[in-house]
Amino acid sequence: MNSFNATDAGRVTSNGETRSPSARRPEMITWQGLHEPRLEQVRLLLSSDQRLRASGRMVAAGPDEQFNASFEVSVDESGQVNRLLLRTATVLEERQCSLSRTEDGAWLVDHGQGAKRETFNGALDVDVQFAVLFNTIPIRRLGLHREEGEFTLPVVWVSLPELTVKAVTHTYKTVSVADDVSVVRFKSAGFEQNIKVDPNGLVVDYPLISKRI
């Protein structure tokens, strides 16, 4: 899997890892589906500001969903998604999609036939179906794992494995803040659930969806 070019200057460590001065060491995180045989594993690089870079894979092997997916996402220092690349494969076909946010806040969506410009109601965040990593991005940007808050946000939503893209609305509200695990309530289209996150805003437990292992 090819990584995105870094958007900020960094130093190269002895093992060839490019790292900005505020970046932490990369880590591997894995989530397991709770009601479907599904795994999501991510190689993640967080910074002390809002920057985040991740490459991940998902495998779904249930009777109603059988596919694999890979993604790469980059988030800038303000916590806004810059770019997302997705690939999926089912027994019948392979698909790909890229989303890039422009300087004026629009999005370029490309399924391999040329980019189409969309506004998505001014969305700064992207949510990929089943992939709980993407809940971390708005939680970190808004600091909901550190202090109380509630925000209703336009979000670019991408389905798996079809890779359809549309604008949706998500609401995040802090339920409790603690040194080890904080709780943030997620609401969207009639669905509501309390998500447990660690001190970095990374999902620990997403009831009915996934749990970190």
Coordinates of N, CA, C and O in Angstrom, one line a residue, residues 4 7-8 45 47 49-54 73-83 101 124-125 134 137-138 140-141:
F4 N 0.5 8.3 1.4 CA 0.4 9.7 0.9 C 1.7 10.4 1.2 O 2.4 10.2 2.1
T7 N 2.3 16.3 4.0 CA 2.0 17.6 3.7 C 2.8 18.6 4.6 O 2.8 19.8 4.4
D8 N 3.6 18.1 5.6 CA 4.4 18.9 6.4 C 5.8 18.4 6.4 O 6.0 17.2 6.3
L45 N -0.6 7.1 12.9 CA 0.4 8.1 13.3 C -0.3 9.4 13.8 O -0.9 10.1 13.0
S47 N -0.2 13.1 15.9 CA 0.6 14.2 16.3 C 0.1 14.9 17.6 O -1.1 14.7 17.9
D49 N -0.7 17.9 17.8 CA -1.7 18.8 17.4 C -2.8 17.8 16.8 O -3.0 16.7 17.3
Q50 N -3.6 18.3 15.9 CA -4.7 17.5 15.4 C -4.4 16.6 14.2 O -5.2 15.8 13.7
R51 N -3.1 16.6 13.8 CA -2.8 15.8 12.6 C -2.9 14.3 12.8 O -2.6 13.8 13.9
L52 N -3.3 13.6 11.8 CA -3.4 12.2 11.9 C -3.2 11.6 10.5 O -3.6 12.2 9.5
R53 N -2.4 10.5 10.4 CA -2.2 9.8 9.2 C -2.5 8.3 9.5 O -2.0 7.8 10.5
A54 N -3.2 7.6 8.6 CA -3.5 6.2 8.9 C -3.7 5.5 7.6 O -4.2 6.0 6.6
V73 N -5.9 7.7 4.9 CA -6.5 9.0 5.2 C -5.5 9.9 5.9 O -4.6 9.5 6.6
S74 N -5.5 11.2 5.5 CA -4.7 12.2 6.2 C -5.5 13.4 6.7 O -6.5 13.8 6.1
V75 N -5.2 13.8 7.9 CA -5.9 14.9 8.6 C -4.8 16.0 8.9 O -3.7 15.7 9.4
D76 N -5.2 17.3 8.6 CA -4.2 18.3 8.8 C -4.2 18.8 10.3 O -4.9 18.3 11.2
E77 N -3.4 19.9 10.5 CA -3.2 20.3 11.9 C -4.4 20.9 12.5 O -4.5 21.1 13.7
S78 N -5.4 21.3 11.7 CA -6.7 21.8 12.3 C -7.7 20.7 12.5 O -8.8 21.0 12.9
G79 N -7.3 19.5 12.2 CA -8.2 18.4 12.4 C -9.2 18.1 11.3 O -10.1 17.3 11.4
Q80 N -9.0 18.7 10.1 CA -9.8 18.5 9.0 C -9.2 17.5 8.0 O -8.0 17.5 7.8
V81 N -10.1 16.6 7.5 CA -9.6 15.6 6.5 C -9.1 16.3 5.2 O -9.8 17.1 4.7
N82 N -7.9 15.9 4.8 CA -7.4 16.4 3.6 C -7.7 15.5 2.4 O -8.1 16.0 1.3
R83 N -7.5 14.2 2.7 CA -7.6 13.3 1.6 C -7.9 11.9 2.1 O -7.5 11.5 3.2
R101 N -10.0 17.3 -0.3 CA -10.6 18.6 0.0 C -9.8 19.7 -0.6 O -8.6 19.8 -0.4
L124 N -16.3 18.9 6.9 CA -14.9 18.8 7.2 C -14.4 17.4 7.5 O -13.3 17.1 7.5
D125 N -15.4 16.5 7.8 CA -15.2 15.1 8.2 C -15.7 14.1 7.2 O -16.6 14.4 6.4
F134 N -12.9 6.5 11.9 CA -13.3 7.8 11.4 C -14.2 8.5 12.4 O -14.3 9.7 12.3
I137 N -11.8 11.1 14.3 CA -11.4 12.4 13.7 C -12.2 13.6 14.2 O -11.6 14.6 14.7
P138 N -13.5 13.6 14.2 CA -14.3 14.8 14.8 C -14.2 14.9 16.3 O -14.2 16.0 16.8
R140 N -11.6 14.1 18.1 CA -10.3 14.8 18.4 C -10.3 16.3 18.0 O -9.9 17.1 18.8
R141 N -10.9 16.6 16.9 CA -10.9 17.9 16.4 C -11.7 18.8 17.3 O -11.3 20.0 17.6

